[in-house]
mmCIF file of C-alpha atoms and ligand atoms in Angstrom:
data_model
loop_
_atom_site.group_PDB
_atom_site.id
_atom_site.type_symbol
_atom_site.label_atom_id
_atom_site.label_comp_id
_atom_site.label_asym_id
_atom_site.label_seq_id
_atom_site.Cartn_x
_atom_site.Cartn_y
_atom_site.Cartn_z
ATOM 1 C CA UNK A 1 0.000 0.000 0.000
ATOM 2 C CA UNK A 2 1.390 3.371 -1.037
ATOM 3 C CA UNK A 3 -0.073 6.384 0.695
ATOM 4 C CA UNK A 4 0.453 10.126 0.792
ATOM 5 C CA UNK A 5 -0.606 12.185 3.816
ATOM 6 C CA UNK A 6 -1.682 15.685 2.857
ATOM 7 C CA UNK A 7 -2.798 18.585 5.039
ATOM 8 C CA UNK A 8 -1.551 21.718 6.755
ATOM 9 C CA UNK A 9 1.287 21.565 9.270
ATOM 10 C CA UNK A 10 -0.228 20.420 12.578
ATOM 11 C CA UNK A 11 -3.080 18.490 10.947
ATOM 12 C CA UNK A 12 -1.762 15.297 12.505
ATOM 13 C CA UNK A 13 -0.187 13.811 9.356
ATOM 14 C CA UNK A 14 2.877 12.607 11.246
ATOM 15 C CA UNK A 15 0.895 11.064 14.111
ATOM 16 C CA UNK A 16 -1.450 9.256 11.727
ATOM 17 C CA UNK A 17 1.439 8.155 9.503
ATOM 18 C CA UNK A 18 3.148 6.595 12.554
ATOM 19 C CA UNK A 19 0.013 4.604 13.431
ATOM 20 C CA UNK A 20 -0.537 3.519 9.811
ATOM 21 C CA UNK A 21 3.106 2.472 9.555
ATOM 22 C CA UNK A 22 2.792 0.240 12.637
ATOM 23 C CA UNK A 23 -0.628 -1.150 11.774
ATOM 24 C CA UNK A 24 0.155 -2.004 8.133
ATOM 25 C CA UNK A 25 3.872 -2.675 8.555
ATOM 26 C CA UNK A 26 5.063 -0.175 5.967
ATOM 27 C CA UNK A 27 7.771 2.481 6.468
ATOM 28 C CA UNK A 28 6.831 6.008 7.508
ATOM 29 C CA UNK A 29 8.767 8.386 5.286
ATOM 30 C CA UNK A 30 8.792 11.933 6.641
ATOM 31 C CA UNK A 31 10.910 14.435 4.723
ATOM 32 C CA UNK A 32 10.767 16.789 7.743
ATOM 33 C CA UNK A 33 12.269 14.023 9.954
ATOM 34 C CA UNK A 34 14.895 13.290 7.296
ATOM 35 C CA UNK A 35 15.958 16.954 7.292
ATOM 36 C CA UNK A 36 15.949 17.140 11.098
ATOM 37 C CA UNK A 37 18.152 13.997 11.269
ATOM 38 C CA UNK A 38 20.501 15.436 8.667
ATOM 39 C CA UNK A 39 20.698 18.621 10.715
ATOM 40 C CA UNK A 40 21.423 16.726 13.943
ATOM 41 C CA UNK A 41 24.254 14.960 12.113
ATOM 42 C CA UNK A 42 25.401 18.293 10.661
ATOM 43 C CA UNK A 43 25.512 16.962 7.103
ATOM 44 C CA UNK A 44 25.830 19.564 4.290
ATOM 45 C CA UNK A 45 22.218 18.856 3.287
ATOM 46 C CA UNK A 46 21.018 19.335 6.875
ATOM 47 C CA UNK A 47 22.830 22.644 7.181
ATOM 48 C CA UNK A 48 21.429 23.809 3.849
ATOM 49 C CA UNK A 49 17.883 22.823 4.864
ATOM 50 C CA UNK A 50 18.141 24.600 8.227
ATOM 51 C CA UNK A 51 17.961 28.113 6.799
ATOM 52 C CA UNK A 52 14.672 27.287 5.061
ATOM 53 C CA UNK A 53 13.205 25.302 7.946
ATOM 54 C CA UNK A 54 13.889 27.985 10.545
ATOM 55 C CA UNK A 55 11.854 30.479 8.522
ATOM 56 C CA UNK A 56 9.054 28.013 7.832
ATOM 57 C CA UNK A 57 9.885 28.006 4.132
ATOM 58 C CA UNK A 58 10.230 25.053 1.793
ATOM 59 C CA UNK A 59 13.561 23.441 1.015
ATOM 60 C CA UNK A 60 14.132 23.677 -2.773
ATOM 61 C CA UNK A 61 12.318 21.006 -4.806
ATOM 62 C CA UNK A 62 15.466 19.545 -6.387
ATOM 63 C CA UNK A 63 16.950 18.777 -2.938
ATOM 64 C CA UNK A 64 13.763 17.109 -1.671
ATOM 65 C CA UNK A 65 13.029 15.194 -4.870
ATOM 66 C CA UNK A 66 16.547 13.694 -4.919
ATOM 67 C CA UNK A 67 16.280 12.717 -1.274
ATOM 68 C CA UNK A 68 12.927 10.973 -1.731
ATOM 69 C CA UNK A 69 13.961 9.208 -4.936
ATOM 70 C CA UNK A 70 16.923 7.716 -3.102
ATOM 71 C CA UNK A 71 14.820 6.731 -0.080
ATOM 72 C CA UNK A 72 12.213 4.958 -2.218
ATOM 73 C CA UNK A 73 14.923 2.678 -3.654
ATOM 74 C CA UNK A 74 15.340 1.052 -0.217
ATOM 75 C CA UNK A 75 14.237 -2.521 0.041
ATOM 76 C CA UNK A 76 11.833 -1.712 2.884
ATOM 77 C CA UNK A 77 9.681 0.232 0.376
ATOM 78 C CA UNK A 78 8.875 -2.825 -1.740
ATOM 79 C CA UNK A 79 5.539 -3.464 0.010
ATOM 80 C CA UNK A 80 4.590 0.183 0.191
ATOM 81 C CA UNK A 81 5.078 3.213 2.399
ATOM 82 C CA UNK A 82 3.347 6.199 3.870
ATOM 83 C CA UNK A 83 4.721 9.547 2.729
ATOM 84 C CA UNK A 84 4.363 12.363 5.247
ATOM 85 C CA UNK A 85 5.256 15.926 4.241
ATOM 86 C CA UNK A 86 6.018 14.991 0.627
ATOM 87 C CA UNK A 87 4.995 16.044 -1.967
ATOM 88 C CA UNK A 88 4.468 19.648 -0.918
ATOM 89 C CA UNK A 89 4.447 21.412 -4.307
ATOM 90 C CA UNK A 90 3.032 20.561 -7.720
ATOM 91 C CA UNK A 91 6.614 20.204 -8.980
ATOM 92 C CA UNK A 92 7.266 17.579 -6.259
ATOM 93 C CA UNK A 93 4.026 15.747 -7.099
ATOM 94 C CA UNK A 94 5.065 15.596 -10.753
ATOM 95 C CA UNK A 95 8.551 14.400 -9.780
ATOM 96 C CA UNK A 96 6.988 11.689 -7.609
ATOM 97 C CA UNK A 97 4.759 10.539 -10.459
ATOM 98 C CA UNK A 98 7.867 10.242 -12.637
ATOM 99 C CA UNK A 99 9.768 8.282 -9.967
ATOM 100 C CA UNK A 100 6.812 5.897 -9.576
ATOM 101 C CA UNK A 101 6.302 5.525 -13.334
ATOM 102 C CA UNK A 102 9.951 4.551 -13.731
ATOM 103 C CA UNK A 103 9.372 1.717 -11.242
ATOM 104 C CA UNK A 104 5.948 0.781 -12.610
ATOM 105 C CA UNK A 105 4.299 1.796 -9.364
ATOM 106 C CA UNK A 106 1.402 4.032 -8.361
ATOM 107 C CA UNK A 107 -0.081 5.681 -5.288
ATOM 108 C CA UNK A 108 -3.182 4.012 -3.802
ATOM 109 C CA UNK A 109 -4.582 6.914 -1.772
ATOM 110 C CA UNK A 110 -3.851 10.510 -0.923
ATOM 111 C CA UNK A 111 -5.304 11.117 2.539
ATOM 112 C CA UNK A 112 -6.061 14.779 3.054
ATOM 113 C CA UNK A 113 -6.592 15.761 6.701
ATOM 114 C CA UNK A 114 -8.767 18.883 6.948
ATOM 115 C CA UNK A 115 -7.991 21.093 9.939
ATOM 116 C CA UNK A 116 -8.822 24.743 10.700
ATOM 117 C CA UNK A 117 -6.133 27.429 11.093
ATOM 118 C CA UNK A 118 -7.184 27.907 14.724
ATOM 119 C CA UNK A 119 -6.608 24.226 15.562
ATOM 120 C CA UNK A 120 -3.293 24.157 13.714
ATOM 121 C CA UNK A 121 -1.954 27.202 15.577
ATOM 122 C CA UNK A 122 -3.030 25.824 18.961
ATOM 123 C CA UNK A 123 -1.535 22.391 18.256
ATOM 124 C CA UNK A 124 1.778 23.612 16.871
ATOM 125 C CA UNK A 125 2.593 26.445 19.252
ATOM 126 C CA UNK A 126 1.921 24.070 22.174
ATOM 127 C CA UNK A 127 3.901 21.213 20.671
ATOM 128 C CA UNK A 128 7.192 20.218 22.281
ATOM 129 C CA UNK A 129 9.714 17.784 20.787
ATOM 130 C CA UNK A 130 12.527 15.710 22.246
ATOM 131 C CA UNK A 131 15.808 17.113 20.914
ATOM 132 C CA UNK A 132 17.244 13.582 20.777
ATOM 133 C CA UNK A 133 14.620 10.968 19.834
ATOM 134 C CA UNK A 134 11.969 13.250 18.310
ATOM 135 C CA UNK A 135 9.169 12.131 20.694
ATOM 136 C CA UNK A 136 6.269 14.584 20.531
ATOM 137 C CA UNK A 137 4.506 16.209 23.508
ATOM 138 C CA UNK A 138 1.933 18.973 23.983
ATOM 139 C CA UNK A 139 1.912 21.454 26.852
ATOM 140 C CA UNK A 140 -1.867 21.088 27.401
ATOM 141 C CA UNK A 141 -2.791 17.475 26.791
ATOM 142 C CA UNK A 142 0.417 15.445 26.745
ATOM 143 C CA UNK A 143 3.245 17.067 28.723
ATOM 144 C CA UNK A 144 6.352 15.006 29.602
ATOM 145 C CA UNK A 145 6.256 13.469 33.099
ATOM 146 C CA UNK A 146 9.101 15.761 34.200
ATOM 147 C CA UNK A 147 8.917 19.217 32.649
ATOM 148 C CA UNK A 148 11.474 19.634 29.867
ATOM 149 C CA UNK A 149 12.702 16.013 30.046
ATOM 150 C CA UNK A 150 11.829 13.251 27.562
ATOM 151 C CA UNK A 151 9.953 10.279 29.083
ATOM 152 C CA UNK A 152 11.792 7.864 26.765
ATOM 153 C CA UNK A 153 15.423 8.996 26.545
ATOM 154 C CA UNK A 154 15.718 11.682 29.271
ATOM 155 C CA UNK A 155 17.101 14.272 26.823
ATOM 156 C CA UNK A 156 15.787 17.861 26.648
ATOM 157 C CA UNK A 157 12.267 18.476 25.399
ATOM 158 C CA UNK A 158 12.224 21.738 23.463
ATOM 159 C CA UNK A 159 10.037 23.909 21.254
ATOM 160 C CA UNK A 160 11.127 23.532 17.615
ATOM 161 C CA UNK A 161 12.098 26.925 16.172
ATOM 162 C CA UNK A 162 9.516 26.391 13.457
ATOM 163 C CA UNK A 163 6.762 25.805 16.058
ATOM 164 C CA UNK A 164 7.075 29.410 17.317
ATOM 165 C CA UNK A 165 3.964 31.438 16.509
ATOM 166 C CA UNK A 166 5.347 33.730 13.765
ATOM 167 C CA UNK A 167 6.911 30.786 11.963
ATOM 168 C CA UNK A 168 3.755 28.690 12.325
ATOM 169 C CA UNK A 169 1.751 31.486 10.655
ATOM 170 C CA UNK A 170 4.304 31.614 7.849
ATOM 171 C CA UNK A 171 4.180 27.817 7.431
ATOM 172 C CA UNK A 172 0.404 28.076 7.082
ATOM 173 C CA UNK A 173 0.747 30.735 4.383
ATOM 174 C CA UNK A 174 3.328 28.604 2.564
ATOM 175 C CA UNK A 175 0.955 25.625 2.835
ATOM 176 C CA UNK A 176 -1.935 27.583 1.327
ATOM 177 C CA UNK A 177 0.124 28.953 -1.528
ATOM 178 C CA UNK A 178 2.242 25.955 -2.446
ATOM 179 C CA UNK A 179 0.728 22.761 -1.054
ATOM 180 C CA UNK A 180 -3.035 23.261 -1.088
ATOM 181 C CA UNK A 181 -3.120 23.133 -4.932
ATOM 182 C CA UNK A 182 -2.207 19.447 -4.558
ATOM 183 C CA UNK A 183 -5.712 18.772 -3.262
ATOM 184 C CA UNK A 184 -7.162 19.464 -6.704
ATOM 185 C CA UNK A 185 -4.188 17.815 -8.392
ATOM 186 C CA UNK A 186 -4.950 14.521 -6.625
ATOM 187 C CA UNK A 187 -8.734 14.986 -6.817
ATOM 188 C CA UNK A 188 -8.379 15.105 -10.598
ATOM 189 C CA UNK A 189 -6.406 11.855 -10.459
ATOM 190 C CA UNK A 190 -9.215 10.283 -8.363
ATOM 191 C CA UNK A 191 -6.842 9.492 -5.529
ATOM 192 C CA UNK A 192 -7.983 11.941 -2.875
ATOM 193 C CA UNK A 193 -9.865 10.998 0.289
ATOM 194 C CA UNK A 194 -10.770 13.748 2.734
ATOM 195 C CA UNK A 195 -10.791 13.160 6.500
ATOM 196 C CA UNK A 196 -11.964 15.456 9.305
ATOM 197 C CA UNK A 197 -8.795 16.309 11.259
ATOM 198 C CA UNK A 198 -10.571 18.186 14.074
ATOM 199 C CA UNK A 199 -11.371 14.893 15.818
ATOM 200 C CA UNK A 200 -8.974 13.206 18.212
ATOM 201 C CA UNK A 201 -6.160 10.929 17.111
ATOM 202 C CA UNK A 202 -7.977 7.598 17.483
ATOM 203 C CA UNK A 203 -11.165 8.799 15.733
ATOM 204 C CA UNK A 204 -9.166 10.170 12.818
ATOM 205 C CA UNK A 205 -7.313 6.870 12.530
ATOM 206 C CA UNK A 206 -10.608 4.931 12.660
ATOM 207 C CA UNK A 207 -11.848 6.983 9.692
ATOM 208 C CA UNK A 208 -8.648 6.324 7.759
ATOM 209 C CA UNK A 209 -8.834 2.626 8.548
ATOM 210 C CA UNK A 210 -12.422 2.415 7.266
ATOM 211 C CA UNK A 211 -11.291 3.782 3.930
ATOM 212 C CA UNK A 212 -8.218 1.589 3.639
ATOM 213 C CA UNK A 213 -10.075 -1.559 4.621
ATOM 214 C CA UNK A 214 -13.083 -0.893 2.404
ATOM 215 C CA UNK A 215 -10.718 -1.139 -0.558
ATOM 216 C CA UNK A 216 -9.244 -4.520 0.366
HETATM 217 P P1 AMP B 1 7.536 18.974 8.604
HETATM 218 O O1 AMP B 1 8.105 18.291 9.777
HETATM 219 O O2 AMP B 1 6.963 18.052 7.584
HETATM 220 O O3 AMP B 1 6.554 20.065 8.987
HETATM 221 O O4 AMP B 1 8.748 19.719 7.859
HETATM 222 C C1 AMP B 1 9.535 20.681 8.533
HETATM 223 C C2 AMP B 1 10.219 21.576 7.509
HETATM 224 O O5 AMP B 1 11.077 20.779 6.662
HETATM 225 C C3 AMP B 1 9.287 22.300 6.546
HETATM 226 O O6 AMP B 1 8.743 23.494 7.098
HETATM 227 C C4 AMP B 1 10.230 22.564 5.384
HETATM 228 O O7 AMP B 1 11.121 23.626 5.658
HETATM 229 C C5 AMP B 1 11.063 21.276 5.334
HETATM 230 N N1 AMP B 1 10.409 20.266 4.466
HETATM 231 C C6 AMP B 1 9.894 19.063 4.838
HETATM 232 N N2 AMP B 1 9.372 18.403 3.795
HETATM 233 C C7 AMP B 1 9.538 19.219 2.732
HETATM 234 C C8 AMP B 1 9.180 19.119 1.354
HETATM 235 N N3 AMP B 1 8.530 18.057 0.861
HETATM 236 N N4 AMP B 1 9.512 20.172 0.539
HETATM 237 C C9 AMP B 1 10.172 21.238 1.006
HETATM 238 N N5 AMP B 1 10.518 21.403 2.291
HETATM 239 C C10 AMP B 1 10.208 20.409 3.153
#
């Protein structure tokens, strides 16, 4: 099964992708996580991506497309994958179609998670992330057991620079301008399914599961 998660930042794409990955035993491919790992390891690509990420802007298409093409060659992708945060522009969607065509593959579903600006801002500005293992917390409904310390690896839990309010607002603008057009792009290809992202995590997953299992 090959899936794309679409939706604004903070819609819950990453959380849903993690559950789908576990439930269906397919890799979760998050370009944002790939850039954050590259940055932690101070690779040239990570350092290049940082300047864009800190401002809430998109890393140039050619960098992201190359990264994803390489990742999809891995053996663990043979049975499918769930893409989270890619594609994010029409150029990336076209590049992905070309990569898939080359391998005689196609996407099964594009799951678009609809979420209001208000919800996105509340979720993202309250989100906290472990600086080491990437575990996600929220100041209101899922704080770490000890403030500022990760429950799993005991490293610092921090606010990502791009989760600060000004950057979140910019990320939303970037989403509307550059990523939202993909909704029609995939609607035209008959691949789009729309899910209400205002519900809680387990209800959203139940809706996704209904769609995936109805097709089996
Ligand atoms: P995310 O964790 O998916 O919100 O991604 C964090 C940041 O990484 C984004 O704000 C972008 O700067 C960068 N990024 C992740 N995926 C992409 C992509 N497909 N195209 C361009 N930039 C990306």
